[in-house]
Structures are given as C-alpha cells and as structure tokens.
Coordinates of C-alpha atoms in Angstrom, one line a residue:
X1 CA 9.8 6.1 -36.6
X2 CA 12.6 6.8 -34.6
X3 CA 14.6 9.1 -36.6
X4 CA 17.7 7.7 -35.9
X5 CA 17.9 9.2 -32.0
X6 CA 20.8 8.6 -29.8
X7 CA 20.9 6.8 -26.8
X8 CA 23.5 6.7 -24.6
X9 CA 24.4 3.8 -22.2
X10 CA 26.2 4.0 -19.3
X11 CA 27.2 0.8 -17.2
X12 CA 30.0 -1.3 -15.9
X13 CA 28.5 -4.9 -16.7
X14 CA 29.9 -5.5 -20.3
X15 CA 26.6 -8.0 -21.0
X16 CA 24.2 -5.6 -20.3
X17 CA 25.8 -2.9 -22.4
X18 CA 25.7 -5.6 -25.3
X19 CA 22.0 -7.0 -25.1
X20 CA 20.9 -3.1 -24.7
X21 CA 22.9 -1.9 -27.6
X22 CA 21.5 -4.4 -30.0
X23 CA 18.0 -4.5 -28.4
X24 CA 17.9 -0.5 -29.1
X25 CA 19.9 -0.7 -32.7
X26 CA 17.1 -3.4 -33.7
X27 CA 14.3 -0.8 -32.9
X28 CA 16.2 2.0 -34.9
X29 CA 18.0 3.8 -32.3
X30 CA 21.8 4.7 -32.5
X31 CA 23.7 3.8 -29.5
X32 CA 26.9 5.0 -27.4
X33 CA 27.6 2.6 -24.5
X34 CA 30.2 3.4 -22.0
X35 CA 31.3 1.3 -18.5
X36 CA 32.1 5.0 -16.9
X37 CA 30.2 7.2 -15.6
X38 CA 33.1 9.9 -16.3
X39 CA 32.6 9.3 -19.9
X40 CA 28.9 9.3 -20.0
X41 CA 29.4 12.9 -18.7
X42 CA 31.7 13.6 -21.0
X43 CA 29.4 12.6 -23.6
X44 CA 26.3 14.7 -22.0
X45 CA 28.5 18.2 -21.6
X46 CA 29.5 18.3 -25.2
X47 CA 25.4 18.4 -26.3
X48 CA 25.2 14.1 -27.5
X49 CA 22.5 12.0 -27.0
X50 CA 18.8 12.3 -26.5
X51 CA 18.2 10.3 -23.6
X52 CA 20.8 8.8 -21.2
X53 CA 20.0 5.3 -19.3
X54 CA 22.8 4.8 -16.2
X55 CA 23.2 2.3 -13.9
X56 CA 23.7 3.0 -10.4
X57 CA 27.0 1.2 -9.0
X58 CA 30.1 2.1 -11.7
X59 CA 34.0 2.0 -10.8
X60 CA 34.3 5.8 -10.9
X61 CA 31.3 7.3 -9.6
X62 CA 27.5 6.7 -8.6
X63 CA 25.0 7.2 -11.4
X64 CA 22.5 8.7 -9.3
X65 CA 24.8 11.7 -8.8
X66 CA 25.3 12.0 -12.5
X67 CA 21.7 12.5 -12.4
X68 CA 20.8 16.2 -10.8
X69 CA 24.0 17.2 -12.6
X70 CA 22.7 16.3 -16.3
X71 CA 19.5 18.0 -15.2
X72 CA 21.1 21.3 -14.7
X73 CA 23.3 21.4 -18.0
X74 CA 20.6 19.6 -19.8
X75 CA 17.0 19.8 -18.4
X76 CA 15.5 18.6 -21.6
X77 CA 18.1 15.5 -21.8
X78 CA 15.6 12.3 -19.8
X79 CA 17.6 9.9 -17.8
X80 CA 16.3 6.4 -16.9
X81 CA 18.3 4.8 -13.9
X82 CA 18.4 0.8 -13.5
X83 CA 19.9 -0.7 -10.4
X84 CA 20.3 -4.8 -9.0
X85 CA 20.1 -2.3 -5.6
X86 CA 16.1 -2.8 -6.1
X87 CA 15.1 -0.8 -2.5
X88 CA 12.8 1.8 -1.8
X89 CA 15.5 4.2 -1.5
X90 CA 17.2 3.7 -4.6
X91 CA 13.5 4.2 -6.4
X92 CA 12.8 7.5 -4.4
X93 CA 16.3 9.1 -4.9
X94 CA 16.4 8.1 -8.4
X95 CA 12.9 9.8 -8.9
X96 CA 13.6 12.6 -6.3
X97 CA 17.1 13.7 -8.3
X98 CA 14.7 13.9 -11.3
X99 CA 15.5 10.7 -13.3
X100 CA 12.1 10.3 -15.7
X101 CA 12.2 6.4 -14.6
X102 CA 13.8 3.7 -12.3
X103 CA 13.8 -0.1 -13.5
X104 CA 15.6 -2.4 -11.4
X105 CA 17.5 -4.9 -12.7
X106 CA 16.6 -7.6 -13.9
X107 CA 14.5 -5.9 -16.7
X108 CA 12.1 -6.8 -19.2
X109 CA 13.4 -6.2 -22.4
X110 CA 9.9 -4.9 -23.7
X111 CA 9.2 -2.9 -20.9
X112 CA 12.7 -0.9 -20.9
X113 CA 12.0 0.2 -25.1
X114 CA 8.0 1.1 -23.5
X115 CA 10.0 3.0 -21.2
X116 CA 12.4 4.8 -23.7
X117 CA 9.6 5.3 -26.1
X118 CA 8.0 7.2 -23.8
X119 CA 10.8 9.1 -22.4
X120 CA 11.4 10.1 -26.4
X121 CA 8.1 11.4 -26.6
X122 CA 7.4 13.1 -23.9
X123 CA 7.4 17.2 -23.4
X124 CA 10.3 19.1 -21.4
X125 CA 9.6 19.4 -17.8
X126 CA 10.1 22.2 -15.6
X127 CA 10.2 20.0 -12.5
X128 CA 13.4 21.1 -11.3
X129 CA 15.8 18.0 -9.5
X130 CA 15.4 17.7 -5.7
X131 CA 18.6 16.7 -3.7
X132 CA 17.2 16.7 -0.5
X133 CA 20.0 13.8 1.5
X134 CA 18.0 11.5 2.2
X135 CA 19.7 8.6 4.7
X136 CA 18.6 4.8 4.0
X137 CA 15.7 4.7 5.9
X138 CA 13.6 2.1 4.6
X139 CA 10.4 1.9 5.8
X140 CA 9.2 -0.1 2.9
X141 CA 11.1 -3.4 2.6
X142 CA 11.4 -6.1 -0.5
X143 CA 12.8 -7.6 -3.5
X144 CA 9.9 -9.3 -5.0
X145 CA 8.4 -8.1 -8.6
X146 CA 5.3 -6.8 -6.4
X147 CA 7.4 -4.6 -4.5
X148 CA 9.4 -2.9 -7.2
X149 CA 6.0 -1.9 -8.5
X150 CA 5.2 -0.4 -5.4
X151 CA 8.5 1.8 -5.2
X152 CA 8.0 3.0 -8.4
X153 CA 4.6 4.0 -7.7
X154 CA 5.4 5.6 -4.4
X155 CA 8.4 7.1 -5.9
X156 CA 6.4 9.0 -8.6
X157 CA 3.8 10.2 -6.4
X158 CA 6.0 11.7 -4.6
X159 CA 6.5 14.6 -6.5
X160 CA 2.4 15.2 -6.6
X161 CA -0.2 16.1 -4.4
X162 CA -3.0 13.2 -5.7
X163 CA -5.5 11.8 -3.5
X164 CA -4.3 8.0 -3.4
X165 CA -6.5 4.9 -1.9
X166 CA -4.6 2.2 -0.2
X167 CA -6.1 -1.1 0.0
X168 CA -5.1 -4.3 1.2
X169 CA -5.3 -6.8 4.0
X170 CA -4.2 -5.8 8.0
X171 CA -0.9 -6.3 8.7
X172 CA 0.7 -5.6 4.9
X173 CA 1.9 -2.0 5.6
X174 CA -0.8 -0.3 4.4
X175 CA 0.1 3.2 7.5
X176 CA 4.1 3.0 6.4
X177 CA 3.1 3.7 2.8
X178 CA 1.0 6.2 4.1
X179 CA 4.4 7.4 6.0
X180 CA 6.5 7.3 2.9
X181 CA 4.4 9.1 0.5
X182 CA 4.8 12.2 2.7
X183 CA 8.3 11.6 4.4
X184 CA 9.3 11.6 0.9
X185 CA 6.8 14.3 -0.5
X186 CA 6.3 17.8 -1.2
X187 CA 4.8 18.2 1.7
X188 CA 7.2 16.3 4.3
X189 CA 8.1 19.6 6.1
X190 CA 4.4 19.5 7.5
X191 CA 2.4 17.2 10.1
X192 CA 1.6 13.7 8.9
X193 CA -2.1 13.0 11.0
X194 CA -3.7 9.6 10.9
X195 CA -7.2 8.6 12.0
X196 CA -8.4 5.4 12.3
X197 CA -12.5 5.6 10.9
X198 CA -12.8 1.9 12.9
X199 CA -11.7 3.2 16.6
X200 CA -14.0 6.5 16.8
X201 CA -17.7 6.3 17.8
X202 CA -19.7 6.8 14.9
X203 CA -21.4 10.3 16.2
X204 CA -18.0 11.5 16.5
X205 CA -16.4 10.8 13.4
X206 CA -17.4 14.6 12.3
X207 CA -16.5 16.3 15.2
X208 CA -12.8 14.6 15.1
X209 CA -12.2 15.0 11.4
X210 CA -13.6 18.6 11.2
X211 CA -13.5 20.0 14.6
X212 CA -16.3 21.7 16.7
X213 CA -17.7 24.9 18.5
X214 CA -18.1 25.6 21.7
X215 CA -21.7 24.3 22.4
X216 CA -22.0 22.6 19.3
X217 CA -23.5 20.0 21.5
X218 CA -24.0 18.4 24.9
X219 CA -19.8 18.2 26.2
X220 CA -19.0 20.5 23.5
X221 CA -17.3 23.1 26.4
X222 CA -14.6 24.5 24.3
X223 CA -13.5 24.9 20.4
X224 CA -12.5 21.7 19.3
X225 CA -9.5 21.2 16.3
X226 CA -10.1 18.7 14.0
X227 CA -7.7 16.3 11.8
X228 CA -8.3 18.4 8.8
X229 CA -7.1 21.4 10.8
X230 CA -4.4 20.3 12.5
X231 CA -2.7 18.3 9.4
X232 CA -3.0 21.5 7.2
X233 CA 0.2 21.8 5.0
X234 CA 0.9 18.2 5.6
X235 CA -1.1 15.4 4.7
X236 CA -4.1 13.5 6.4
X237 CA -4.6 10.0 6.5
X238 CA -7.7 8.2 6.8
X239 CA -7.3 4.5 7.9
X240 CA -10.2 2.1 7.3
X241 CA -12.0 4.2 5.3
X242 CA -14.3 1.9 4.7
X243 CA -15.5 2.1 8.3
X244 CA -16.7 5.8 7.5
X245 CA -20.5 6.5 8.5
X246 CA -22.9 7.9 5.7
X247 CA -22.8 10.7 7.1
X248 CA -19.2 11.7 7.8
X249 CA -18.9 10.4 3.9
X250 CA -21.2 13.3 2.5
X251 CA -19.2 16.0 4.7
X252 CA -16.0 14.5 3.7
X253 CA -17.0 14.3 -0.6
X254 CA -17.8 18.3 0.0
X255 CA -14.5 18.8 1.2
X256 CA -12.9 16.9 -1.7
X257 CA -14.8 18.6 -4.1
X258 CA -15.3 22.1 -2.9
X259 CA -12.0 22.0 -1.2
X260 CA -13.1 23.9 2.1
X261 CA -15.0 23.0 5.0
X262 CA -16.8 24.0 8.0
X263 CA -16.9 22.7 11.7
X264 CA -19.7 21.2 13.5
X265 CA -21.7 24.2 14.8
X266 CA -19.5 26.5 13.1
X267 CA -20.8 28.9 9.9
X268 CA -17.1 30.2 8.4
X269 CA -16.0 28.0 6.0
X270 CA -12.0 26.8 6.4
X271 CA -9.8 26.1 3.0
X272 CA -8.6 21.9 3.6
X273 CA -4.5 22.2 2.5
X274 CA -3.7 18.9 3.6
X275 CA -3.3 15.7 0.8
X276 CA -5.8 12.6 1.7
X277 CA -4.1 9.6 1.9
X278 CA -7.1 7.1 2.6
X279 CA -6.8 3.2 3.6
X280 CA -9.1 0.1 3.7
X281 CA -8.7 -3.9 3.9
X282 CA -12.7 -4.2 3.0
X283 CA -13.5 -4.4 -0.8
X284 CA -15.1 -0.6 -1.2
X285 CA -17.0 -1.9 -4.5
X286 CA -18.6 -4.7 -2.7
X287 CA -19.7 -2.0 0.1
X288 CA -20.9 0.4 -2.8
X289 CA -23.5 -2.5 -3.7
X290 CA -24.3 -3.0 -0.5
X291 CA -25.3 0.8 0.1
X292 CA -22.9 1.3 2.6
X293 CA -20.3 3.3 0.4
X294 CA -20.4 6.2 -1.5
X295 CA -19.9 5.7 -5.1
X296 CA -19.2 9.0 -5.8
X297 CA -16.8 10.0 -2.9
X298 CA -15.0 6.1 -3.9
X299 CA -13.9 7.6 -6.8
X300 CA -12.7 11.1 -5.4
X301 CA -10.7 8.9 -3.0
X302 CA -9.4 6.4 -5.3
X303 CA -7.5 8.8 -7.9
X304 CA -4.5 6.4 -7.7
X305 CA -4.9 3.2 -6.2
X306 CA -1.8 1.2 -4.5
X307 CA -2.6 -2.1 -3.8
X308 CA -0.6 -4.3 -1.2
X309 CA 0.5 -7.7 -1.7
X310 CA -0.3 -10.1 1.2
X311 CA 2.9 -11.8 2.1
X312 CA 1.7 -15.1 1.0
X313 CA 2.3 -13.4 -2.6
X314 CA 5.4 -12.2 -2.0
X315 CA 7.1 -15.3 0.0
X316 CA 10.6 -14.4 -1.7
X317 CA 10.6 -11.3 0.3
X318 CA 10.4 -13.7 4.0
X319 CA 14.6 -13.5 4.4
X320 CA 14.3 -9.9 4.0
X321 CA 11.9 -8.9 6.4
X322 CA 12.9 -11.5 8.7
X323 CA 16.9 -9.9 9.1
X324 CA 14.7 -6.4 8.9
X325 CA 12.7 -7.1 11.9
X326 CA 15.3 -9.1 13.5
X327 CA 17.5 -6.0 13.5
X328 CA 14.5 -3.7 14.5
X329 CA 14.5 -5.8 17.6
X330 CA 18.2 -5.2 18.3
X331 CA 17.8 -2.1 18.0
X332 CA 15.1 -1.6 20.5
X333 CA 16.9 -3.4 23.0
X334 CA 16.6 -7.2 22.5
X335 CA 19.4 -9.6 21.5
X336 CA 21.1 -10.2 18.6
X337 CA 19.5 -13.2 17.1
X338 CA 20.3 -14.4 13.5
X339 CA 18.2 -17.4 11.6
X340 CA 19.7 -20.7 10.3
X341 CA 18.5 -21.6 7.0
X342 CA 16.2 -24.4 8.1
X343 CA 14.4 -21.6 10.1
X344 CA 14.1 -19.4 6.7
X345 CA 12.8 -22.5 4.7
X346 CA 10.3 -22.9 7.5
X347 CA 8.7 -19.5 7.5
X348 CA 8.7 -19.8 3.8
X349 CA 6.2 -22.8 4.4
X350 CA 3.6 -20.5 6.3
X351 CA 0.4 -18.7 5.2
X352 CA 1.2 -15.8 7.3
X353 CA -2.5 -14.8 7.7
X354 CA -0.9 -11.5 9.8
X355 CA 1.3 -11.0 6.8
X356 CA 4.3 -8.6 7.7
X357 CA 2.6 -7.8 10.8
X358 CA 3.0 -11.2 12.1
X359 CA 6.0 -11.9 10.8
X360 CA 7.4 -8.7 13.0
X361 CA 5.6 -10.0 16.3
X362 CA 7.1 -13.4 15.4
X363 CA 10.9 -11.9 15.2
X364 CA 10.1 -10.1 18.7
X365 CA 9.2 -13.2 20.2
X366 CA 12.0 -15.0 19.2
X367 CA 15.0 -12.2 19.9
X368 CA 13.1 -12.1 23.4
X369 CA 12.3 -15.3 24.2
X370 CA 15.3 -17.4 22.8
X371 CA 18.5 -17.8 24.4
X372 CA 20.5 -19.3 21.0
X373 CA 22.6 -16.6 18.7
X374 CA 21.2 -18.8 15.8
X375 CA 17.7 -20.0 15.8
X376 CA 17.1 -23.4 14.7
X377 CA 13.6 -24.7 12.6
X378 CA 12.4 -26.3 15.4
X379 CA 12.0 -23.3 17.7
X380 CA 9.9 -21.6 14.3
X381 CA 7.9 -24.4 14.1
X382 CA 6.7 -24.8 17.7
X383 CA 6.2 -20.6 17.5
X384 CA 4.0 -20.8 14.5
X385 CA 2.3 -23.8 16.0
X386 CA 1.4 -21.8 18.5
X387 CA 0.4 -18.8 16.4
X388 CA -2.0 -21.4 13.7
X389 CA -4.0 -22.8 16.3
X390 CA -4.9 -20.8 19.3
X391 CA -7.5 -22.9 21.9
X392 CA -11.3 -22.4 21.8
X393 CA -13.7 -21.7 24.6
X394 CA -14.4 -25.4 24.5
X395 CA -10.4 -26.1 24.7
X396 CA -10.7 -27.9 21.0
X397 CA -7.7 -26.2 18.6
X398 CA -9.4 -23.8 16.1
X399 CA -8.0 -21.4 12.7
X400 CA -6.5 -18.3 13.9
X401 CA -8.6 -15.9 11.8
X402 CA -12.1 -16.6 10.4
X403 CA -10.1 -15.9 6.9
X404 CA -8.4 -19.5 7.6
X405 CA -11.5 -21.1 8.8
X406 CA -13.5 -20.2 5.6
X407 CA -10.8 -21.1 3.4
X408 CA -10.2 -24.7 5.7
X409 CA -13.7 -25.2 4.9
X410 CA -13.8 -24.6 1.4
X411 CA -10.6 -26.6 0.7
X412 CA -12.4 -29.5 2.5
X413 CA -15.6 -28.8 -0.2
X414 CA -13.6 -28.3 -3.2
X415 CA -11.6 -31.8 -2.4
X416 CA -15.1 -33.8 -2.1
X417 CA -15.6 -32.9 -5.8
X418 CA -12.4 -33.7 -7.4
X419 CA -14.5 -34.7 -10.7
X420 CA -16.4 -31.2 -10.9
X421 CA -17.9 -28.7 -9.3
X422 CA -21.9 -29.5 -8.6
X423 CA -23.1 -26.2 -8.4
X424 CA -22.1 -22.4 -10.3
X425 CA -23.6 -20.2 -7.9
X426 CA -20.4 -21.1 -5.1
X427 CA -20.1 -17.5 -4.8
X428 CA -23.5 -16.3 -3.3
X429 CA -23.8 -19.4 -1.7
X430 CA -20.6 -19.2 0.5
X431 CA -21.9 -15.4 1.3
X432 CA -25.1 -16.4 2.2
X433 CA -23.4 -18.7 4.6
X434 CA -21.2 -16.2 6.5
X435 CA -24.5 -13.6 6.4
X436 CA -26.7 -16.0 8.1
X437 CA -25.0 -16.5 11.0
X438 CA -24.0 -13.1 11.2
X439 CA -27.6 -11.7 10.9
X440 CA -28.6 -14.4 13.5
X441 CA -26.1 -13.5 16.4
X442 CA -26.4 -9.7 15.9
X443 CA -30.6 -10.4 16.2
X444 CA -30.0 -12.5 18.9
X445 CA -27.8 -9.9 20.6
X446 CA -30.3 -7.4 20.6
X447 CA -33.4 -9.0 21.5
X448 CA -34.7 -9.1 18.2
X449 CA -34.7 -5.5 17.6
X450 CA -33.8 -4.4 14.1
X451 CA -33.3 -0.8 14.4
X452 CA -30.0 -2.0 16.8
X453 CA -29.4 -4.9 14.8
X454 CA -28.9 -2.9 11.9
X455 CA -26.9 -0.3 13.6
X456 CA -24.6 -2.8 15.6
X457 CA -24.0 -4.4 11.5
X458 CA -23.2 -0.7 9.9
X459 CA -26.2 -1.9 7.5
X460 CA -29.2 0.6 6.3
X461 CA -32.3 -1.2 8.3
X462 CA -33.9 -1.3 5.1
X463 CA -31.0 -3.5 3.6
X464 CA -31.2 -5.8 6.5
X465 CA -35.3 -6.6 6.6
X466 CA -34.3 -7.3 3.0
X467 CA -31.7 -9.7 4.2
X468 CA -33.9 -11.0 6.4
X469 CA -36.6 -11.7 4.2
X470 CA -33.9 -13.2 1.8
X471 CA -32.2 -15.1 4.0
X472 CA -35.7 -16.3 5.4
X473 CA -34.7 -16.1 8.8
X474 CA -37.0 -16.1 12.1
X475 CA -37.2 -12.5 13.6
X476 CA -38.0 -13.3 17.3
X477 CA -38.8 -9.9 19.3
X478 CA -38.6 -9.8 23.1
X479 CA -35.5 -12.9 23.8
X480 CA -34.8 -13.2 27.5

C-alpha cells in the first residue's frame, strides 16, 4: 500500500520520536527519526526520504527555517511542521515557507497518518516558498481545538484568492479574520476596504459598493468611487452581508459571476480585481427561506466557509485573551494591570454574550478604572454584575441582550418539564413567539401601514400579509 516509503522525523522530545516511529512502522512506512535539525538536513541534501515531518523548537536550529531551504533543494520532498507554539503565526509561517501542513501539538494520532497519507499522494507543486518576515503580530489569539482549526484554515487560504463567507455571532472577530486573510495574502500589498451592509441606507448600498456618475441621480454632482473600485488589487470586505437589499444582491451575483461591473448611471463596464471577503452573524439559510437571501449569490459567497466560535465555546482561551487585551491596554496608554487567579476562574464562570468583544471592553475598564497592580475576583464580579443586568425603563434589572432573555426563558420552560417535553413543535413555537411581537410593534409603529411595516422589517410585503394572516394578528389602519 505504502511501498515501503521513508519518512523522516525530526524532533527533540525523545517520546514523540518513539510513538511516531512505531505509529508510522505499523502502517508500513520506514522511518529515520532524528532530535536535530542539522541531521534532518543532512539526511534531506543527500536525496533520503519522501516526506519530512519537523518540529519547530530543536537545540540547534528552528524547523521552520529548515523549511524554505528543503523547498529549494527538494521542491517535490512535502514537509509537515508540528509545534506545542499552537499561534496564528506559527500556522501562517509554517504555511507561508511552504510546509504542505501544520498540526500543533498535541496531535491525533489518526489525523497525523490522514495527514501523511495525503502528503504521499499528492502531485508536485509549483507553489514556490514565500519568506516574507513576518513579525508576531497576532491578530488572532487562542489555544483551544476551535482555534487551531481556524489558523489552519486561514493559513491555507492564504496562498489563494477564494471567495470566503465568515459567519458568526458580534463580537467573535469575525473583521480581524477578515484582516488576516489579506495581511497575510497574496494580495497584502493592496488596500483592504470594509463596508458594513447594516450602516448604509438601503437606496445607497449600490451607489457605495459600485460607484456613480455625475447625475446619476438627485445629489449625484460629481463621479462617485465605489468600494469595488477603490479596493482593486486588494480585497473587499462585506460585513453583514446578510443586511444586503435584493437589489444590491442581483448587482453584486453579476459581479461574482461575470467578474466586471458597471456604475450606477454609467454604461462601460469595469473588470472587479479585488477578493470578497463577506461576513454575517444572521443564519443566511434561514433568510434564504424566508425570501430575503439569494440562494444563488449564498453560494457564490460561501466557497469556503469559516465559522467562529462564540467564546462560551472556547472558555479555555479566557487567560489568553485576557493578558492579550490587558496588554493592548498598556499599550495604548493605560496601566499595567495583571489578574489574580481568582479573577481568571471568575471570567471563566461568565456566558460572555459580547464574546471577545466584551471581554476586551471589560480589560479597558478594569486597566482604567482600577487603581490595584493585581486585580482581585471581587472587582470582576461587581464589573460583570454590572455588565449582566443593565436597568430597565421601569428601573427593574433585565438580560443584557434579547439572546439572554430568550434563553432565561426557555431554561425556566425546559425546567417545569423535567419528566418530558409536552409538545415537538418547540421550534416554530418559540419563533412564532419572537415574530408576533415583532410584527405587532413594527404595525403599531407605522400606523398600521404595511407597505412601511414591511420595509422598516427588511420583509417582502407579501411575506408579511402572510405572516399576518398566519400569525392571526389584528391589522388596525389609521392608530393615533
């Protein structure tokens, strides 16, 4: 199966150069294993071994060097780099210096033999290895299982020009991953432009992403430069995508597919060089049922999808992020706070509705607003108090998002029937209770009038008389 290929090994922990050996020998492979990188060179320069796997930290030298020089004496020779230094940087140099995969330590047996299986079988590339010096900036930050899978996404994306679809809830980094696929791209040399779909009046969306003539209409005095225009060589990213009107979504699927565009008014069409970068926190598919997505421009957007982890799913990655903000704040002119351990198990008990966004505003507040070095759990606690449960109108505490309050709710349901669930249709029924209200207010708040009712909503006015007629609610015209 194997015919008998060589692998060579390369690392300074004597354990790990034992369980690989025999996990490879068992699947067939012949093995060299090696605690220098010195040797390991050796080893590549006189013509041994069909696929090299390195660790990064050794006595004599820094595996990810080895790595662009094996790729200039033996371009066909794959080399996959593991590391316990599991950060963003060490997955974009290792990919960047042309290693054919990064797996940070600890491994999965299983998924290190996928991962030389494929190596094996894979053609020659004529990717040549990029050494660009790239500093530790890390504007992705985490340990957790859920980040390494991130890195390694953004980390091979970065030698590619794919459309890629962001999704996740505010506040979980979804504009710095944005950032890093083209700081570390091909295309980092050009602009990097961002629109937000959610802050730009709807009839403008088309003029701002595509530009406009002079008297293209009323205001119109001068040529106009849109984001497509001014982001060309570079990359263009579209935040809250899933704010885009109907419109501006049928322009935007003929640029993706015809790869030119035109601007409002204008005739001469304009070639789109930019990579789309697009972002949401609102489930697309649910908006494609509702009518209010494309389903065909969904999948021109979504050619590789990276989904963010709230931070409630990563809660191992709170120390990090907490020293990472901390010293953010230092830097931008605040005191040097640090956090005692009762603090970190504290923030560890939060739900963090803002995820890393909070968490950041939360380090601000305290490097501003606490004279201690150390801060204690007590000064946490009375912060996130604060931060749970803002006052009303009424002055009675309430959830800080409506996410909390739904969920409050539920959990209050779910415990009443501790001996089973009474109904199966919980779903539709806990939609139907958030639409109602909804539908009400927004009728209410404009007199009864559907045509505004439907446009203050973002719905089709056909999909809301259905709603209405669903939902069996009183349509009262002419409210004082």
């Amino acid at each position: 199966m194997t015919d008998a290929r060589t692998i060579l090994i390369a690392d300074d922990d004597r354990a790990i150069r034992t369980v690989l050996s025999q996990a490879l020998g068992r699947s067939g492979y012949q093995v060299r294993a090696t605690s220098s990188a010195a040797t390991l060179w050796r080893w590549v320069e006189d013509g041994e071994g069909d696929l090299v796997i390195t660790d990064v930290v050794m006595p004599d030298e820094n595996g990810l060097d080895l790595v662009p020089r094996i790729r200039r004496v033996r371009p066909e020779l794959r080399v996959v780099v593991m590391s316990a230094q599991s950060t963003f940087a060490t997955a974009i140099k290792a990919t960047q210096r042309g290693a054919f995969e990064y797996l940070p330590k600890p491994f999965d047996l299983k998924e290190l033999l996928a991962v030389v299986e494929r190596a094996l079988a894979a053609p020659p590339s004529a990717v040549a290895a990029s050494e660009d010096g790239e500093g530790e900036k890390l504007p992705l930050v985490g340990r957790s299982a859920a980040m390494q899978e991130i890195y390694r996404t953004v980390a091979r994306l970065t030698t590619t020009d794919l459309t890629t679809m962001i999704t996740g809830e505010s506040g979980t980094g979804k504009e710095l991953v944005a950032r890093a696929l083209h700081d570390y791209g091909k295309r980092r040399a050009g602009p990097f432009i961002a629109i937000n779909m959610a802050a730009i009046p709807r009839e403008l969306i088309e003029a701002e992403l595509f530009g406009h003539e002079r008297g293209a209409f009323t205001g119109a005095l001068n040529r106009g430069i849109g984001r497509f225009e001014q982001a060309a060589g570079g990359t263009l990213f579209l935040d809250e995508i899933g704010d885009m009107p109907p419109e501006a979504q049928t322009r935007l699927l003929r640029v993706l597919q015809e790869g030119e565009f035109t601007t409002v008014g204008g005739r001469q069409p304009i070639k789109a060089n930019v990579r789309i970068v697009a972002a949401t926190h609102r489930d697309l598919r649910q908006l494609i049922r509702q009518g209010l997505f494309r389903e065909d421009l969904f999948y021109r957007l979504n050619v590789v999808p990276i989904r963010l982890p709230p931070l409630r799913e990563r809660m191992e990655d709170i120390p990090l992020l907490a020293r990472h903000f901390l010293d953010r704040a230092r830097l931008a002119g605040l005191p040097s706070k640090q956090l005692s351990a009762e603090a970190m198990d504290a923030l560890k008990g939060h739900a963090w509705p803002g995820n890393a966004r909070e968490l950041e505003n939360l380090m601000r507040r305290l490097a501003a607003l606490y004279p201690q070095e150390v801060i204690g759990a007590d000064a946490v606690a009375a912060e996130l108090a604060e931060a749970v449960q803002p006052a009303g109108p009424d002055g009675q505490t309430m959830p800080a998002t409506l996410e909390q309050a739904v969920e409050r709710h539920l959990a209050t349901f779910m415990a009443a029937h501790k001996d089973g669930m009474p109904v199966r249709d919980l779903y539709e029924r806990v939609l139907a209770e958030v639409e109602r209200p909804l539908l009400r207010l927004a009728l209410g708040a404009t007199r009864g009038n559907q045509i505004k009712a439907a446009a203050m909503l973002g719905l089709n006015r056909n999909t809301l008389r259905k709603k209405i007629r669903e939902l069996e609610l009183p349509v009262v015209r002419g409210l004082s």
